[in-house]
Amino acid sequence: MTLRLRFVDGTIIADGAVPDTLPLTPDDRDRTLRAPAHRYAELRSALDSAGVDYEDRVLDLPALDLTTDYDLRNYQREALDAWDANDRRGVLELPTGSGKTVIAVAAMAALGTPTLVVAPTVDLLTQWRRELETEFDVPVGQLGGGEQRLEDLTVSTYDSAYLRADDIGNRFGFVVFDEVHHLGGEGYRDVARLLAAPARLGLTATFERPDGAHEVIEELVGPVVYDLAVDDLAGDHLADYELRRIEVDLTDAERSAYEEAQGTFVDYLKTSNLSFSSGSDYQELVKRSGSDPRAREALLAKQEAREIMMNADAKVDALARLLDRHRDDRVIVFTAHTDLVYRLSERFLLPAITGETGASERRAILDRFRQGTYSRIVTANVLDEGVDVPDANVAVVLSGSGSEREFTQRLGRILRPKADGGRALLYEVVSAETAEERVAERRR
DNA sequence: TTGACTCAACATCCTTTGCTACAA
DNA sequence: TTGTAGGTTTCCATGTTGAGTCA
C-alpha cells in the first residue's frame, strides 16, 4: 500500500509504509501515525527529498484568480521578497501605518490560493474584509463578529479561528496572522497548530513578547524575515516625531502613602528570598499570595503604590497646561486606569472611551474626532491596537505599563504623515522619584 | 438587529539582594 | 566543599475583548 497523507481534526495522519525518519508520533487510540497539521509542509518536503512515492489527500484547493494593481513601495517589495525567499513562511515586523495590509494582499495575489486572514478584533476583521472585497472579485467569508460564513477568502477572529480550526484546517493554502504576537497566547497558538496551510505570514509592529512566547510563534509561522523600526520610516513615509518627558512631584499626602505602600512591598521582598531578577519571580509572588497572607499584603501594597504614582494629582495639572499649549492641535490622552479617564473627562470636558463605552457610542466619538468636531479625546487602553483611530499630532501618555508594545502602539497613533509636513509630539508625564521612572525607561 | 449580561481568554503585574537543603 | 535545584493541578488586581445567551 502506498503511503497516504490525510487531514483529520487538525492533524495529518499517515497511512501505509511510513519511513521512520518522518516526524510522526503514534496515536494509541486508533493506532495511527499523526503529526499536528502545521507540520504538513515539513512532512511533504521530507518525503520528497527521501524520494518516497505518496498520495496527498490533505489539501484539495481550487486555484483563485486574484489580481491586484497595487504598487508596492520599495520596502514593501523587499519585505515580500524576503518572505518569499524563506519558503513563504515568516513574520514581517513593521511600524503601524507602514502598509502591512498591502503586502499581505500582494502575497495573496501572488499565491492565488484559498486564504484565511486571522485578526484579533472585530474592528480589524471588518477592515480586512472591506479591503479584500475592494481588491478582489471573489466573495469574502467571515468567522466571528456574529457571522460564520466560510469562503475561499475568509477573515476570522483569533477566537473563532480557535473554535473552528480543527474542521477548517485543510481549507486554506495560505494563512495571514495579523498582529501575530497574539498567537503566542496559550490557546491561540492552537490556531496555527491545527491549520495545514503551508504558506504563512505574520504581521506585527512588535514581535518580541516579554514572556518569550515569540519563540513558539517562530516555530509555527516562521522567524522574522524583514523588520523596520519607526525611525527607519520617520520623516519619509511616517511623520517626524519628538518625545518629551515631563516629571511631576507627588503631593505630600501622596508621597507618604506611596512610601508606606512601596515599603511594605520591598520589606516583604527582603525577607522572602525572591530574587526578582526576572519577571517570573513576580509570578511566583502571585502564586504565593494565594496561600501566604504576607505575600498577598505585599502584592496589594504594590498595587496601591502603582495607583498612587500613575494617577498623581500633579499629572492632571500638567495635562491642563499641555491642553492649553496645544489648543489648536489634535490630541489623544492615554491613561492606565479608567477612573482617571472619567475624572479627566469631567474636568476638561473631553470625550472619553474606555472598555465600558459601547460600540455605537465609541463609533460616534471616533467619527466626530475624525470630522474635527472633537479635537481631543481621552482613553485608557482601548485605542492601543486594532481600532481605526483618526489621526492626531499630539499624544499625552499620563500613565501606562512598561510594555514596549503598548508604547509603540500609542506612538503609532500620531505618526501618520502630516499634510503640512509638521512633526508629531508625544509627551510622557512621569511621577518623579517613583518606580514609574523605571517603568517609563523599560518601555522604550 | 440591538443591547445587556456572563464567561473565558489574554496582558500586565518587577528589583538591585543574595537563602537553604541536598546530592555529588 | 561545591554546585544546583527549589514547585503541584496557578492566578493578588485591573482592563479589554470576543462568544454566547436571552429578551
Short mmCIF file of C-alpha atoms (C1' of nucleotides) in Angstrom, two decimals:
data_model
loop_
_atom_site.label_atom_id
_atom_site.label_comp_id
_atom_site.label_asym_id
_atom_site.label_seq_id
_atom_site.Cartn_x
_atom_site.Cartn_y
_atom_site.Cartn_z
CA MET A 1 0.00 0.00 0.00
CA THR A 2 1.43 3.35 -0.98
CA LEU A 3 1.81 5.98 1.68
CA ARG A 4 -1.16 8.28 2.05
CA LEU A 5 -1.47 11.59 3.91
CA ARG A 6 -4.84 12.86 5.07
CA PHE A 7 -6.20 15.61 7.30
CA VAL A 8 -8.29 14.70 10.37
CA ASP A 9 -9.27 17.16 13.11
CA GLY A 10 -6.25 19.39 12.91
CA THR A 11 -3.75 16.60 12.43
CA ILE A 12 -2.10 14.86 9.49
CA ILE A 13 -2.45 11.10 9.52
CA ALA A 14 -0.07 8.93 7.52
CA ASP A 15 -1.37 5.53 6.37
CA GLY A 16 0.78 2.82 4.85
CA ALA A 17 4.51 2.23 4.88
CA VAL A 18 6.00 5.20 6.65
CA PRO A 19 9.76 5.87 6.75
CA ASP A 20 10.87 6.21 10.42
CA THR A 21 12.66 9.46 9.66
CA LEU A 22 9.34 11.29 9.50
CA PRO A 23 8.36 13.45 12.48
CA LEU A 24 5.25 11.45 13.34
CA THR A 25 4.05 10.15 16.67
CA PRO A 26 1.94 7.02 17.19
CA ASP A 27 -1.59 7.58 18.46
CA ASP A 28 -2.53 4.72 20.78
CA ARG A 29 -6.27 5.26 20.49
CA ASP A 30 -6.58 4.32 16.83
CA ARG A 31 -3.05 3.03 16.13
CA THR A 32 -2.31 5.68 13.52
CA LEU A 33 0.73 7.87 12.98
CA ARG A 34 -0.01 11.54 13.37
CA ALA A 35 1.57 14.97 13.30
CA PRO A 36 -0.03 18.31 14.09
CA ALA A 37 -1.28 19.89 10.88
CA HIS A 38 1.21 22.74 10.91
CA ARG A 39 3.97 20.26 10.07
CA TYR A 40 2.36 19.38 6.77
CA ALA A 41 4.83 21.32 4.63
CA GLU A 42 7.73 19.78 6.56
CA LEU A 43 6.34 16.26 6.05
CA ARG A 44 5.99 16.80 2.34
CA SER A 45 9.49 18.06 1.87
CA ALA A 46 10.87 15.17 3.97
CA LEU A 47 9.02 12.69 1.74
CA ASP A 48 10.09 14.47 -1.43
CA SER A 49 13.73 14.57 -0.50
CA ALA A 50 13.63 10.88 0.51
CA GLY A 51 12.14 10.11 -2.89
CA VAL A 52 9.11 8.40 -1.37
CA ASP A 53 6.05 7.95 -3.54
CA TYR A 54 2.91 9.07 -1.73
CA GLU A 55 -0.67 10.10 -2.19
CA ASP A 56 -1.54 13.51 -0.74
CA ARG A 57 -5.14 13.99 0.32
CA VAL A 58 -4.54 16.77 2.81
CA LEU A 59 -5.42 19.80 0.74
CA ASP A 60 -7.63 19.87 -2.32
CA LEU A 61 -7.78 23.52 -3.20
CA PRO A 62 -9.08 25.42 -6.21
CA ALA A 63 -6.85 27.98 -7.89
CA LEU A 64 -8.12 31.50 -7.36
CA ASP A 65 -7.81 34.34 -9.81
CA LEU A 66 -6.67 37.13 -7.55
CA THR A 67 -5.34 40.09 -9.44
CA THR A 68 -4.40 43.38 -7.92
CA ASP A 69 -2.87 46.56 -9.23
CA TYR A 70 -1.18 47.65 -6.05
CA ASP A 71 2.09 49.47 -6.48
CA LEU A 72 4.32 48.40 -3.62
CA ARG A 73 6.79 50.83 -2.07
CA ASN A 74 10.42 49.77 -2.10
CA TYR A 75 10.50 48.44 1.44
CA GLN A 76 7.19 46.65 0.96
CA ARG A 77 8.60 44.88 -2.09
CA GLU A 78 11.76 43.96 -0.15
CA ALA A 79 9.67 42.59 2.70
CA LEU A 80 7.59 40.48 0.34
CA ASP A 81 10.70 39.15 -1.42
CA ALA A 82 12.33 38.24 1.90
CA TRP A 83 9.23 36.30 2.91
CA ASP A 84 9.07 34.60 -0.48
CA ALA A 85 12.72 33.59 -0.23
CA ASN A 86 12.09 31.94 3.13
CA ASP A 87 9.71 29.37 1.61
CA ARG A 88 6.78 31.70 2.14
CA ARG A 89 6.93 31.48 5.89
CA GLY A 90 7.82 34.19 8.33
CA VAL A 91 6.97 37.39 10.12
CA LEU A 92 7.23 40.99 8.95
CA GLU A 93 7.89 43.43 11.78
CA LEU A 94 6.88 46.85 10.52
CA PRO A 95 5.60 50.01 12.25
CA THR A 96 1.93 50.91 12.43
CA GLY A 97 0.99 52.85 9.32
CA SER A 98 3.66 51.36 7.08
CA GLY A 99 1.14 49.44 4.99
CA LYS A 100 1.38 45.86 6.20
CA THR A 101 -2.03 45.02 4.74
CA VAL A 102 -0.87 45.96 1.26
CA ILE A 103 2.00 43.48 1.47
CA ALA A 104 -0.33 40.69 2.57
CA VAL A 105 -2.73 41.46 -0.28
CA ALA A 106 0.14 41.30 -2.75
CA ALA A 107 1.19 37.95 -1.29
CA MET A 108 -2.35 36.62 -1.66
CA ALA A 109 -2.46 37.73 -5.29
CA ALA A 110 0.88 36.05 -5.98
CA LEU A 111 -0.19 32.74 -4.43
CA GLY A 112 -3.73 32.57 -5.82
CA THR A 113 -4.78 30.00 -3.27
CA PRO A 114 -7.60 29.97 -0.68
CA THR A 115 -6.52 32.19 2.18
CA LEU A 116 -7.50 32.73 5.78
CA VAL A 117 -6.78 36.06 7.46
CA VAL A 118 -6.84 36.00 11.27
CA ALA A 119 -7.10 39.21 13.28
CA PRO A 120 -7.59 39.90 17.00
CA THR A 121 -10.62 42.21 16.99
CA VAL A 122 -13.91 42.51 15.12
CA ASP A 123 -12.87 46.01 14.14
CA LEU A 124 -9.82 44.72 12.32
CA LEU A 125 -11.92 41.91 10.88
CA THR A 126 -14.22 44.45 9.26
CA GLN A 127 -11.29 46.45 7.89
CA TRP A 128 -9.72 43.35 6.34
CA ARG A 129 -12.98 42.24 4.82
CA ARG A 130 -13.60 45.64 3.28
CA GLU A 131 -10.07 45.70 1.93
CA LEU A 132 -10.34 42.24 0.35
CA GLU A 133 -13.75 42.93 -1.14
CA THR A 134 -12.47 46.10 -2.73
CA GLU A 135 -9.36 44.47 -4.04
CA PHE A 136 -10.53 41.10 -5.31
CA ASP A 137 -13.50 39.96 -7.30
CA VAL A 138 -14.38 36.94 -5.16
CA PRO A 139 -16.73 36.54 -2.18
CA VAL A 140 -15.14 37.08 1.22
CA GLY A 141 -16.27 34.89 4.12
CA GLN A 142 -16.25 35.84 7.78
CA LEU A 143 -15.90 33.87 11.00
CA GLY A 144 -16.65 35.92 14.09
CA GLY A 145 -18.44 39.14 14.86
CA GLY A 146 -21.77 37.33 14.66
CA GLU A 147 -21.16 35.61 11.32
CA GLN A 148 -19.99 32.12 10.42
CA ARG A 149 -19.59 32.06 6.65
CA LEU A 150 -16.74 30.21 5.01
CA GLU A 151 -15.38 31.19 1.58
CA ASP A 152 -12.12 30.67 -0.29
CA LEU A 153 -11.09 34.04 1.07
CA THR A 154 -12.12 34.25 4.71
CA VAL A 155 -11.37 36.63 7.55
CA SER A 156 -11.64 35.40 11.13
CA THR A 157 -11.03 36.48 14.70
CA TYR A 158 -8.48 34.52 16.70
CA ASP A 159 -11.36 33.35 18.90
CA SER A 160 -13.47 31.99 16.07
CA ALA A 161 -10.44 30.50 14.33
CA TYR A 162 -9.64 28.74 17.59
CA LEU A 163 -13.15 27.30 17.73
CA ARG A 164 -13.16 26.18 14.09
CA ALA A 165 -9.53 25.38 13.31
CA ASP A 166 -9.80 21.61 13.58
CA ASP A 167 -12.53 21.40 10.94
CA ILE A 168 -11.36 24.12 8.55
CA GLY A 169 -7.66 23.34 8.83
CA ASN A 170 -7.49 21.81 5.34
CA ARG A 171 -9.42 24.53 3.54
CA PHE A 172 -6.58 27.00 3.05
CA GLY A 173 -3.19 27.04 1.40
CA PHE A 174 -2.19 30.35 2.92
CA VAL A 175 -2.84 31.95 6.30
CA VAL A 176 -2.14 35.53 7.33
CA PHE A 177 -1.89 36.32 11.05
CA ASP A 178 -2.46 40.00 11.65
CA GLU A 179 -0.97 41.28 14.93
CA VAL A 180 0.78 37.92 15.06
CA HIS A 181 2.17 38.48 18.58
CA HIS A 182 -1.26 37.37 19.84
CA LEU A 183 -0.51 33.91 18.51
CA GLY A 184 1.79 33.37 21.49
CA GLY A 185 -1.25 33.17 23.79
CA GLU A 186 -1.73 29.75 25.36
CA GLY A 187 -4.95 28.99 23.50
CA TYR A 188 -4.42 30.96 20.32
CA ARG A 189 -1.29 29.08 19.36
CA ASP A 190 -3.51 26.10 18.62
CA VAL A 191 -4.94 28.03 15.68
CA ALA A 192 -1.61 27.87 13.88
CA ARG A 193 -1.02 24.32 15.06
CA LEU A 194 -4.27 22.92 13.64
CA LEU A 195 -4.02 24.54 10.21
CA ALA A 196 -2.26 22.70 7.39
CA ALA A 197 -1.65 25.81 5.26
CA PRO A 198 1.97 25.59 4.04
CA ALA A 199 2.30 29.34 3.36
CA ARG A 200 2.21 31.51 6.49
CA LEU A 201 2.65 35.21 7.00
CA GLY A 202 2.70 37.05 10.32
CA LEU A 203 2.35 40.81 10.64
CA THR A 204 3.18 42.87 13.70
CA ALA A 205 4.84 46.07 14.86
CA THR A 206 6.40 44.39 17.89
CA PHE A 207 7.27 40.75 17.57
CA GLU A 208 9.06 40.01 20.82
CA ARG A 209 6.99 39.14 23.85
CA PRO A 210 8.10 39.66 27.43
CA ASP A 211 7.09 36.06 28.24
CA GLY A 212 9.30 34.64 25.50
CA ALA A 213 6.36 33.11 23.62
CA HIS A 214 7.59 34.62 20.35
CA GLU A 215 9.75 31.52 20.11
CA VAL A 216 6.60 29.44 19.76
CA ILE A 217 5.42 31.78 17.02
CA GLU A 218 8.72 31.34 15.19
CA GLU A 219 8.13 27.63 15.18
CA LEU A 220 4.54 27.88 13.96
CA VAL A 221 4.77 30.74 11.47
CA GLY A 222 8.46 31.30 10.88
CA PRO A 223 11.10 33.75 12.02
CA VAL A 224 11.15 37.50 11.43
CA VAL A 225 12.27 37.75 7.81
CA TYR A 226 12.12 41.52 7.49
CA ASP A 227 11.92 44.32 10.01
CA LEU A 228 11.92 48.10 10.08
CA ALA A 229 11.70 50.43 13.07
CA VAL A 230 9.69 53.63 13.30
CA ASP A 231 12.89 55.64 12.91
CA ASP A 232 13.62 53.97 9.56
CA LEU A 233 10.47 55.46 8.09
CA ALA A 234 10.05 58.67 10.11
CA GLY A 235 10.26 61.81 8.02
CA ASP A 236 9.65 59.79 4.88
CA HIS A 237 6.62 57.52 4.97
CA LEU A 238 5.78 58.38 8.57
CA ALA A 239 5.74 61.73 10.35
CA ASP A 240 8.79 63.01 12.17
CA TYR A 241 8.28 62.89 15.88
CA GLU A 242 9.66 64.04 19.19
CA LEU A 243 9.39 62.54 22.67
CA ARG A 244 9.24 64.83 25.68
CA ARG A 245 9.27 63.67 29.26
CA ILE A 246 7.64 65.80 31.93
CA GLU A 247 8.37 64.97 35.57
CA VAL A 248 5.85 65.89 38.23
CA ASP A 249 6.05 65.63 42.03
CA LEU A 250 3.70 63.73 44.28
CA THR A 251 1.82 65.81 46.86
CA ASP A 252 2.93 65.32 50.47
CA ALA A 253 -0.05 63.10 51.18
CA GLU A 254 0.57 61.04 48.03
CA ARG A 255 4.26 60.78 48.86
CA SER A 256 3.76 59.38 52.33
CA ALA A 257 1.09 56.96 51.16
CA TYR A 258 3.34 55.86 48.32
CA GLU A 259 6.40 55.33 50.52
CA GLU A 260 4.40 53.32 53.00
CA ALA A 261 2.89 51.02 50.38
CA GLN A 262 6.12 50.59 48.44
CA GLY A 263 7.88 49.96 51.77
CA THR A 264 5.52 47.13 52.62
CA PHE A 265 6.28 45.55 49.27
CA VAL A 266 10.06 45.94 49.47
CA ASP A 267 10.14 44.70 53.06
CA TYR A 268 8.42 41.53 52.01
CA LEU A 269 10.90 41.02 49.18
CA LYS A 270 13.82 41.34 51.57
CA THR A 271 12.54 38.55 53.77
CA SER A 272 11.07 36.35 51.08
CA ASN A 273 14.18 35.19 49.23
CA LEU A 274 12.61 36.13 45.94
CA SER A 275 15.40 37.35 43.68
CA PHE A 276 13.28 39.42 41.32
CA SER A 277 15.92 39.22 38.65
CA SER A 278 13.22 38.41 36.12
CA GLY A 279 9.50 38.73 35.57
CA SER A 280 8.90 35.11 36.55
CA ASP A 281 9.56 35.99 40.18
CA TYR A 282 6.52 38.18 40.06
CA GLN A 283 4.50 35.15 39.01
CA GLU A 284 5.97 33.33 41.97
CA LEU A 285 4.82 36.11 44.27
CA VAL A 286 1.34 35.93 42.79
CA LYS A 287 1.24 32.21 43.42
CA ARG A 288 2.32 32.62 46.99
CA SER A 289 -0.25 35.29 47.58
CA GLY A 290 -2.89 32.62 47.16
CA SER A 291 -1.83 30.96 50.41
CA ASP A 292 0.54 33.34 52.20
CA PRO A 293 -1.22 36.37 53.77
CA ARG A 294 2.03 38.37 53.87
CA ALA A 295 2.60 37.83 50.16
CA ARG A 296 -0.93 38.92 49.50
CA GLU A 297 -0.46 42.04 51.61
CA ALA A 298 2.75 42.85 49.72
CA LEU A 299 1.08 42.46 46.38
CA LEU A 300 -1.86 44.65 47.33
CA ALA A 301 0.54 47.27 48.67
CA LYS A 302 2.42 47.24 45.37
CA GLN A 303 -0.87 47.66 43.56
CA GLU A 304 -1.69 50.66 45.73
CA ALA A 305 1.72 52.24 45.13
CA ARG A 306 1.22 51.90 41.39
CA GLU A 307 -2.17 53.56 41.54
CA ILE A 308 -0.78 56.47 43.51
CA MET A 309 2.11 57.18 41.16
CA MET A 310 0.07 56.65 37.99
CA ASN A 311 -2.85 58.83 39.00
CA ALA A 312 -0.99 61.62 40.79
CA ASP A 313 -2.80 64.95 41.12
CA ALA A 314 0.08 66.84 39.56
CA LYS A 315 -0.47 64.90 36.33
CA VAL A 316 -3.88 66.46 35.99
CA ASP A 317 -2.34 69.92 36.36
CA ALA A 318 0.35 69.04 33.84
CA LEU A 319 -2.36 67.98 31.42
CA ALA A 320 -4.14 71.29 31.91
CA ARG A 321 -1.01 73.14 30.81
CA LEU A 322 -0.49 70.85 27.82
CA LEU A 323 -4.06 71.19 26.62
CA ASP A 324 -3.69 74.93 26.87
CA ARG A 325 -0.43 74.91 24.93
CA HIS A 326 -1.91 72.69 22.21
CA ARG A 327 -5.25 74.42 21.84
CA ASP A 328 -5.12 74.17 18.04
CA ASP A 329 -3.80 70.62 17.83
CA ARG A 330 -5.41 67.21 17.72
CA VAL A 331 -4.65 65.50 20.99
CA ILE A 332 -5.13 61.95 22.33
CA VAL A 333 -4.67 61.46 26.08
CA PHE A 334 -3.77 57.97 27.32
CA THR A 335 -4.03 56.62 30.87
CA ALA A 336 -3.76 53.22 32.52
CA HIS A 337 -6.89 53.41 34.68
CA THR A 338 -10.49 54.07 33.73
CA ASP A 339 -11.12 56.10 36.90
CA LEU A 340 -8.64 58.71 35.76
CA VAL A 341 -10.21 58.75 32.29
CA TYR A 342 -13.56 59.75 33.75
CA ARG A 343 -12.01 62.29 36.12
CA LEU A 344 -10.25 63.96 33.20
CA SER A 345 -13.34 63.72 31.04
CA GLU A 346 -15.35 65.65 33.64
CA ARG A 347 -12.75 68.26 34.45
CA PHE A 348 -11.70 69.10 30.87
CA LEU A 349 -14.94 68.14 29.11
CA LEU A 350 -13.15 65.54 27.00
CA PRO A 351 -14.98 62.76 25.19
CA ALA A 352 -13.92 59.51 26.88
CA ILE A 353 -13.50 55.99 25.56
CA THR A 354 -12.91 53.01 27.86
CA GLY A 355 -13.78 49.35 27.85
CA GLU A 356 -17.20 50.32 29.23
CA THR A 357 -18.01 52.52 26.23
CA GLY A 358 -20.47 50.71 23.97
CA ALA A 359 -19.72 50.08 20.31
CA SER A 360 -22.14 52.68 18.92
CA GLU A 361 -21.05 55.44 21.29
CA ARG A 362 -17.43 54.64 20.54
CA ARG A 363 -18.05 54.87 16.82
CA ALA A 364 -19.84 58.20 17.25
CA ILE A 365 -16.94 59.68 19.24
CA LEU A 366 -14.31 58.50 16.76
CA ASP A 367 -16.38 59.81 13.84
CA ARG A 368 -16.61 63.23 15.42
CA PHE A 369 -12.90 63.16 16.13
CA ARG A 370 -12.28 62.28 12.51
CA GLN A 371 -14.51 65.08 11.23
CA GLY A 372 -12.93 67.60 13.55
CA THR A 373 -15.98 68.23 15.75
CA TYR A 374 -13.80 66.96 18.59
CA SER A 375 -10.12 67.83 18.60
CA ARG A 376 -9.17 65.88 21.71
CA ILE A 377 -10.15 62.60 23.34
CA VAL A 378 -9.11 60.70 26.45
CA THR A 379 -8.85 56.92 26.66
CA ALA A 380 -7.48 54.07 28.74
CA ASN A 381 -6.09 51.07 26.86
CA VAL A 382 -8.83 50.84 24.30
CA LEU A 383 -7.18 52.53 21.37
CA ASP A 384 -3.89 50.75 21.74
CA GLU A 385 -4.49 48.31 18.96
CA GLY A 386 -6.90 47.09 16.37
CA VAL A 387 -9.08 50.18 16.14
CA ASP A 388 -9.03 52.55 13.21
CA VAL A 389 -8.25 55.73 15.12
CA PRO A 390 -8.33 59.04 13.30
CA ASP A 391 -5.01 60.75 13.19
CA ALA A 392 -3.74 63.13 15.85
CA ASN A 393 -0.49 65.06 16.11
CA VAL A 394 -0.09 65.19 19.88
CA ALA A 395 -0.23 62.26 22.30
CA VAL A 396 -0.09 62.66 26.06
CA VAL A 397 0.74 59.49 27.97
CA LEU A 398 -0.30 60.19 31.56
CA SER A 399 0.26 56.61 32.62
CA GLY A 400 0.94 53.27 31.09
CA SER A 401 2.60 49.94 31.59
CA GLY A 402 6.21 49.10 30.97
CA SER A 403 5.15 47.32 27.82
CA GLU A 404 7.18 48.27 24.78
CA ARG A 405 4.27 47.13 22.65
CA GLU A 406 1.79 49.47 24.29
CA PHE A 407 4.22 52.37 23.88
CA THR A 408 4.87 51.62 20.21
CA GLN A 409 1.16 51.40 19.50
CA ARG A 410 0.42 54.66 21.26
CA LEU A 411 3.21 56.39 19.40
CA GLY A 412 1.85 54.94 16.16
CA ARG A 413 -1.36 56.88 16.70
CA ILE A 414 0.33 60.16 15.82
CA LEU A 415 2.71 59.04 13.09
CA ARG A 416 0.58 59.29 10.00
CA PRO A 417 2.35 61.80 7.70
CA LYS A 418 1.05 65.33 8.24
CA ALA A 419 -0.34 67.39 5.38
CA ASP A 420 1.83 70.34 6.39
CA GLY A 421 4.84 68.11 6.98
CA GLY A 422 4.77 69.00 10.68
CA ARG A 423 6.22 66.81 13.36
CA ALA A 424 4.27 64.80 15.89
CA LEU A 425 4.76 65.19 19.65
CA LEU A 426 4.49 62.58 22.37
CA TYR A 427 4.54 63.73 25.98
CA GLU A 428 5.18 61.29 28.78
CA VAL A 429 4.14 62.51 32.20
CA VAL A 430 6.01 60.65 34.93
CA SER A 431 5.90 60.92 38.73
CA ALA A 432 9.41 61.81 39.93
CA GLU A 433 11.23 59.51 42.34
CA THR A 434 8.85 56.62 41.98
CA ALA A 435 9.05 53.23 40.29
CA GLU A 436 7.34 54.86 37.33
CA GLU A 437 10.69 56.26 36.18
CA ARG A 438 11.88 52.69 35.69
CA VAL A 439 8.62 51.68 34.03
CA ALA A 440 8.96 54.53 31.54
CA GLU A 441 12.56 53.57 30.86
CA ARG A 442 11.67 49.97 30.23
CA ARG A 443 9.08 50.59 27.57
CA ARG A 444 11.31 52.34 25.09
"C1'" DT B 1 -30.86 43.63 14.84
"C1'" DT B 2 -29.68 45.56 19.27
"C1'" DG B 3 -28.41 45.75 23.98
"C1'" DA B 4 -27.36 43.86 28.36
"C1'" DC B 5 -25.49 40.38 30.50
"C1'" DT B 6 -21.95 36.43 31.80
"C1'" DC B 7 -17.89 33.98 30.98
"C1'" DA B 8 -13.29 32.91 29.42
"C1'" DA B 9 -9.02 34.40 27.50
"C1'" DC B 10 -5.35 37.50 27.28
"C1'" DA B 11 -1.97 41.10 29.01
"C1'" DT B 12 0.39 43.39 32.51
"C1'" DC B 13 1.85 42.91 37.10
"C1'" DC B 14 9.02 43.95 38.80
"C1'" DT B 15 14.47 44.96 41.61
"C1'" DT B 16 19.09 45.61 42.69
"C1'" DT B 17 19.55 41.38 47.03
"C1'" DG B 18 21.83 37.17 47.80
"C1'" DC B 19 18.55 31.77 51.06
"C1'" DT B 20 18.63 26.73 52.12
"C1'" DA B 21 18.65 21.92 51.71
"C1'" DC B 22 20.57 18.29 49.47
"C1'" DA B 23 23.33 15.40 46.36
"C1'" DA B 24 27.77 14.51 44.25
"C1'" DT C 1 33.14 21.58 49.75
"C1'" DT C 2 30.75 22.86 45.84
"C1'" DG C 3 27.09 23.24 42.74
"C1'" DT C 4 22.34 23.24 41.92
"C1'" DA C 5 17.51 22.89 42.41
"C1'" DG C 6 13.76 24.67 44.90
"C1'" DG C 7 7.33 23.64 42.57
"C1'" DT C 8 1.63 20.53 42.18
"C1'" DT C 9 -3.15 20.67 39.38
"C1'" DT C 10 -1.85 28.63 39.06
"C1'" DC C 11 -3.94 33.47 39.44
"C1'" DC C 12 -3.46 39.13 44.42
"C1'" DA C 13 -5.96 43.07 40.81
"C1'" DT C 14 -7.33 45.87 36.65
"C1'" DG C 15 -8.52 46.45 31.95
"C1'" DT C 16 -10.13 44.85 27.38
"C1'" DT C 17 -12.21 41.78 24.12
"C1'" DG C 18 -14.99 38.03 21.64
"C1'" DA C 19 -18.51 34.46 22.01
"C1'" DG C 20 -22.73 33.05 23.59
"C1'" DT C 21 -27.35 33.66 25.58
"C1'" DC C 22 -31.60 35.85 26.32
"C1'" DA C 23 -35.13 39.29 26.00
#
